[in-house]
Short mmCIF file of C-alpha atoms in Angstrom, two decimals:
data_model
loop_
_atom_site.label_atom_id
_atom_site.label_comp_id
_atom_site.label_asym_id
_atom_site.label_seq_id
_atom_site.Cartn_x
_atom_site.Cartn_y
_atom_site.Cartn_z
CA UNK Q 1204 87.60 85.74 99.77
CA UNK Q 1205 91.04 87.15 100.64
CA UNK Q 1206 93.80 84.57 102.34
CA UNK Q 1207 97.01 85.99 103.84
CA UNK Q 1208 100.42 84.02 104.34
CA UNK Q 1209 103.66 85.45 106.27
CA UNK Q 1210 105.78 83.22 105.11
CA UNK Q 1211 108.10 82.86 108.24
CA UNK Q 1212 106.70 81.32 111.59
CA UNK Q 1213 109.73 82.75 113.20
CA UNK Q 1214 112.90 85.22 112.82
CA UNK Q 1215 115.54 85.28 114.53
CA UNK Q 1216 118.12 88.17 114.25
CA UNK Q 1217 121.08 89.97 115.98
CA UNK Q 1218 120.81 93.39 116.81
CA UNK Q 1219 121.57 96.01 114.22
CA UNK Q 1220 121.07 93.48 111.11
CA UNK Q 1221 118.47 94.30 108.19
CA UNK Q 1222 115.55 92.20 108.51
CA UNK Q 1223 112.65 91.19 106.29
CA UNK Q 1224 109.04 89.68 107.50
CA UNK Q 1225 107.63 88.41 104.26
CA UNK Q 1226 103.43 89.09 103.34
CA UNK Q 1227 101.67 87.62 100.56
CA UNK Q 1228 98.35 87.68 99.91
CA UNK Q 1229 95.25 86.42 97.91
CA UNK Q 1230 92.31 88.40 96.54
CA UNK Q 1231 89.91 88.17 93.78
CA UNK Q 1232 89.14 92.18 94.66
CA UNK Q 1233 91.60 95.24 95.41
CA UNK Q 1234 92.32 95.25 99.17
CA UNK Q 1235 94.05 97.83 102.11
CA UNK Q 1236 96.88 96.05 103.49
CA UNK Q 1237 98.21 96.91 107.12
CA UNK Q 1238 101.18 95.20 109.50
CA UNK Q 1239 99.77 94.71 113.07
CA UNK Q 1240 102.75 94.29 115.96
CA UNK Q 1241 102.15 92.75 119.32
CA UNK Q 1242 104.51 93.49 121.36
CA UNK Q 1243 104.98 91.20 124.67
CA UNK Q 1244 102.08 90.84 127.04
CA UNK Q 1245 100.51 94.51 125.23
CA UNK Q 1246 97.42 94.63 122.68
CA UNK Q 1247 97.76 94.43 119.06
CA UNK Q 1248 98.78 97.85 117.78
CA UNK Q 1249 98.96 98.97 113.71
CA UNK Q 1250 102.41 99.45 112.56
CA UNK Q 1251 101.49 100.81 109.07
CA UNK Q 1252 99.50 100.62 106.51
CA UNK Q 1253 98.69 101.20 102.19
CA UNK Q 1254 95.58 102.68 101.51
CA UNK Q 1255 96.79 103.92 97.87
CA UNK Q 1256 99.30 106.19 96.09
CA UNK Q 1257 103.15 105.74 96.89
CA UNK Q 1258 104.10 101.92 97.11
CA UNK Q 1259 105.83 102.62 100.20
CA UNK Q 1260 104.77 103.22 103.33
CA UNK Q 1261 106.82 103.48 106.36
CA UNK Q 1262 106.05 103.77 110.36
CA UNK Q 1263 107.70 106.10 112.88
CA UNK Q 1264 110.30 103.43 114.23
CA UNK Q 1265 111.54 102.80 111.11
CA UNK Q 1266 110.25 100.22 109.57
CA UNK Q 1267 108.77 100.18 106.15
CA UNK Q 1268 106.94 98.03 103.50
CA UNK Q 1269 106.14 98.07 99.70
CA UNK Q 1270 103.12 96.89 98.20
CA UNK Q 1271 103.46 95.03 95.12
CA UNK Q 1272 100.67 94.22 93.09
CA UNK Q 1273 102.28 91.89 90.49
CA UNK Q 1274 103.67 89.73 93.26
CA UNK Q 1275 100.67 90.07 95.39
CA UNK Q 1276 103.01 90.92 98.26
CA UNK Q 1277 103.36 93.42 101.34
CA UNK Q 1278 106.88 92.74 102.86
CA UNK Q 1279 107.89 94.04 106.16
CA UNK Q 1280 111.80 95.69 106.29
CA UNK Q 1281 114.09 97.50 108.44
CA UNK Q 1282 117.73 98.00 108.27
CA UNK Q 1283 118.59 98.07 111.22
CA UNK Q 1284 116.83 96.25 114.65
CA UNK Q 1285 116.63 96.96 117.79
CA UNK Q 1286 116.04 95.13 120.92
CA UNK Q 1287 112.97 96.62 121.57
CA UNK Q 1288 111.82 95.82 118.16
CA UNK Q 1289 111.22 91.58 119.44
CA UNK Q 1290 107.50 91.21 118.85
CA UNK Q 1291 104.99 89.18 116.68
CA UNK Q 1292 104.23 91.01 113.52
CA UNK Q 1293 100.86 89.95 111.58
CA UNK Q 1294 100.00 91.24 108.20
CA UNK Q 1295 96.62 91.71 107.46
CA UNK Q 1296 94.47 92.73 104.47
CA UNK Q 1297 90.80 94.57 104.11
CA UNK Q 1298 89.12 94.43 100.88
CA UNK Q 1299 86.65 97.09 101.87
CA UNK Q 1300 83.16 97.06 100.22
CA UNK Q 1301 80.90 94.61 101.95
CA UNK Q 1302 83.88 93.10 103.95
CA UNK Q 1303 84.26 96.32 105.20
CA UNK Q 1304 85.17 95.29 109.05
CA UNK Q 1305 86.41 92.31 108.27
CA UNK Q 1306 90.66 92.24 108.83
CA UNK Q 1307 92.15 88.89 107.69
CA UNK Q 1308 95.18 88.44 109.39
CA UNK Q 1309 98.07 85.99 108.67
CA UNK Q 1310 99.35 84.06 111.03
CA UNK Q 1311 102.02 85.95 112.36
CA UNK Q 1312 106.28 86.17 112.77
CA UNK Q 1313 107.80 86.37 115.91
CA UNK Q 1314 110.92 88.72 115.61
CA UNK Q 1315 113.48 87.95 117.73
CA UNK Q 1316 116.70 90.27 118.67
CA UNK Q 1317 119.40 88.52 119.96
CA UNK Q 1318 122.08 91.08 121.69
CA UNK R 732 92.54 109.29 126.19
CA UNK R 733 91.23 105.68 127.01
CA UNK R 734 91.63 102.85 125.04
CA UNK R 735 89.69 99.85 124.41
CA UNK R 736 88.89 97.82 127.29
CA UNK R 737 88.05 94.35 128.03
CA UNK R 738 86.90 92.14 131.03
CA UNK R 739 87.74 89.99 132.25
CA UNK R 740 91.18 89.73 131.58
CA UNK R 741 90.57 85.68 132.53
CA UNK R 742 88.08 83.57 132.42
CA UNK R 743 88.22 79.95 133.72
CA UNK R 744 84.92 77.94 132.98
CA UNK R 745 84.11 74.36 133.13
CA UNK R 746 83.02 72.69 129.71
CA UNK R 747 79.08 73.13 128.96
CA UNK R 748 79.10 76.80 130.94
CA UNK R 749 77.71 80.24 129.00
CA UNK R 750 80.35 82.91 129.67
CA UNK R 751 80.27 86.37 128.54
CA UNK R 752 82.81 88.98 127.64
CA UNK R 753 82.94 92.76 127.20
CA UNK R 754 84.22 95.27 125.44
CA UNK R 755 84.01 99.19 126.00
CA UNK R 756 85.20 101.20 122.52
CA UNK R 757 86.91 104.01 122.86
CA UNK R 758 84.28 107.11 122.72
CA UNK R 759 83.36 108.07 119.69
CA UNK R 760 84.35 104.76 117.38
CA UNK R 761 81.06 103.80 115.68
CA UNK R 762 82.37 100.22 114.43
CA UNK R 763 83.44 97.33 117.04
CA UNK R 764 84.94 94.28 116.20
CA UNK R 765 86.01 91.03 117.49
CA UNK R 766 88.32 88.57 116.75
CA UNK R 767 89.52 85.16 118.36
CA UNK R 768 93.35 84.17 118.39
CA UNK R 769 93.96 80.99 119.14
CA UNK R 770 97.22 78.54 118.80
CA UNK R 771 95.54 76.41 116.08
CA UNK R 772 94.11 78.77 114.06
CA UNK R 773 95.83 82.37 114.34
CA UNK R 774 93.49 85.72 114.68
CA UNK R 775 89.94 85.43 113.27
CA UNK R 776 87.14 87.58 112.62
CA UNK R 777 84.53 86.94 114.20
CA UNK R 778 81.76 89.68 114.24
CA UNK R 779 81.72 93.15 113.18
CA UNK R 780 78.67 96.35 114.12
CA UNK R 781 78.67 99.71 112.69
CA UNK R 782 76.62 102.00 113.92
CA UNK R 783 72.77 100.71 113.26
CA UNK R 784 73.30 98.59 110.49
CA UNK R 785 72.57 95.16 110.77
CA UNK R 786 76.00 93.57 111.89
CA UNK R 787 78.16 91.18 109.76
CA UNK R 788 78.35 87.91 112.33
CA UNK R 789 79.92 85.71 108.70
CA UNK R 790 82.83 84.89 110.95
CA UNK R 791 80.84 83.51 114.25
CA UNK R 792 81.82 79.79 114.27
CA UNK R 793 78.82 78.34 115.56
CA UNK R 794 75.10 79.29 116.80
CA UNK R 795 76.76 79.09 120.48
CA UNK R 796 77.93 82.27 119.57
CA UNK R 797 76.44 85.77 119.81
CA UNK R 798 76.98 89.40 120.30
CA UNK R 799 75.23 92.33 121.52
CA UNK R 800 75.77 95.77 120.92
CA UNK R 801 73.96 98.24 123.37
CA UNK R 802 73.31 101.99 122.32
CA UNK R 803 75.90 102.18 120.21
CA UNK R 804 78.57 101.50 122.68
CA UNK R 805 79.54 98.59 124.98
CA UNK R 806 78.96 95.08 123.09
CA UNK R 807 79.26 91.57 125.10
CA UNK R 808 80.07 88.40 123.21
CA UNK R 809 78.10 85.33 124.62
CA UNK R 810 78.90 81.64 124.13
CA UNK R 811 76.71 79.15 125.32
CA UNK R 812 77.82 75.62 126.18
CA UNK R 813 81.53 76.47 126.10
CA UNK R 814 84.02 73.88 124.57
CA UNK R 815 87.43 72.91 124.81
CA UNK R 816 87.91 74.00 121.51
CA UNK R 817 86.48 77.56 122.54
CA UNK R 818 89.90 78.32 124.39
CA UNK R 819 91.78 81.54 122.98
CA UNK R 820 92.33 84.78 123.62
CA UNK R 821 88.98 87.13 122.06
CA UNK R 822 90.07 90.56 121.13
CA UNK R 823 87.90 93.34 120.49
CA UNK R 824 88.98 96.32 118.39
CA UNK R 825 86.87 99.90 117.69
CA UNK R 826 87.75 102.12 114.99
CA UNK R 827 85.88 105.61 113.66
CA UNK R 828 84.60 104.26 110.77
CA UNK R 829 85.04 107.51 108.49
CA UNK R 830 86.94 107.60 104.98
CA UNK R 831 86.65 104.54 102.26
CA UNK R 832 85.46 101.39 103.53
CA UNK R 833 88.56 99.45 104.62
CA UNK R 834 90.49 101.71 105.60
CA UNK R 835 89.91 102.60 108.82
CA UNK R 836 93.05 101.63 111.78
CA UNK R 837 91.41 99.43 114.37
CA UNK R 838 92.45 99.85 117.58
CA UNK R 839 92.59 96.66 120.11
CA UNK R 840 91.87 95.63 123.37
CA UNK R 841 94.14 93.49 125.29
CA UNK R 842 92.18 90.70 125.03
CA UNK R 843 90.16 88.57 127.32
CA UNK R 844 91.78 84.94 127.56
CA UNK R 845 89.21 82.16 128.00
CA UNK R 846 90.22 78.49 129.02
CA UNK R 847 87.50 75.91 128.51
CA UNK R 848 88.18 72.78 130.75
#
């Protein structure tokens, strides 16, 4: 079984600071690991995710995230934030083979962008 | 092109009433999903149907729950004798199903929220 834990409930920033959402993650089997984002009152919507190959993977608003095996960990970063980036961000993993639909999610950071 | 859609977007029932949801995949996505999120206990899996294989219900929480599938497309989640504890918001999610198993980007609905009272 694979168990997911985002180590921050909540994260409150100021606009144009770095910012890190922190993913780690259990599994007795390799796994796919993705970042879902909710954004307010809209669907869940995938923000990235590793598959395999390059350790780092990054979306098309700029955020980005390295897979680390040894650590067991999946951490969420940008550099800079905008306004428009305040959402709930869940990490998820998929160990493929016979779990193959099933996403285990953790359970979530709200990002917060204060002005 | 359309995305996944739900209805309702609400549902009030009274305690001990069957309610069903639906989801319509986006055309073409062979594998559906659902999920619950709740307060207490985040967002779960709760059954998943590819194509015609048999599908995997392992995260169904009870035998109050079920879900259908018809022709490959539109699939409606049925829970008998609702509970307080039933309250959340289900999500349903579609995806094409092609490459590695895993690895596929699922692609949600906005959710139908359920209150139980």
């Amino acid at each position: 079984a694979q168990s997911v834990t985002q180590l921050d409930s909540q994260v409150p920033v100021f606009e144009e600071a770095p910012v890190e959402l922190r993913c780690n993650y259990s599994s007795s089997v390799s796994v796919y690991l993705f970042w879902y984002v909710q954004y307010p009152n809209q669907g869940l919507q995938l923000l990235l995710k590793y598959l395999s190959g390059s350790t780092l993977v990054e979306s098309i608003n700029g955020f980005e995230a390295e897979f680390n095996k040894s650590q067991t960990s999946f951490h969420l970063r940008k550099p800079s934030v905008h306004i428009s980036d305040t959402a709930e961000y869940f990490c998820a993993v998929n160990a493929g083979g016979t779990s193959y639909g099933k996403l285990t999610f953790g359970q979530g950071t709200i990002l917060t962008v204060h002005p | 092109g359309a995305g996944v859609s739900q209805s309702p977007s609400n549902k009030v029932t009274e305690k001990g009433k069957d309610v069903e949801l639906r989801c319509d995949p986006i055309s073409g996505h062979t594998a559906l999903y659902w999920y619950r999120q709740s307060l207490g206990q985040g967002l779960e899996f709760l059954i998943y149907f590819q194509g015609n294989s048999a599908p995997d219900k392992s995260g169904l929480p009870s035998d109050r729950f079920s879900a259908e599938r018809t022709g490959g497309s539109v699939s409606t989640l049925t829970i008998q004798r609702t509970q307080q504890e039933d309250s959340a918001v289900y999500l349903c999610a579609s995806s094409l199903a092609r490459g590695p198993a895993g690895t596929d980007t699922q692609y949600f609905g906005p959710g139908t929220r359920l209150t139980v009272l």
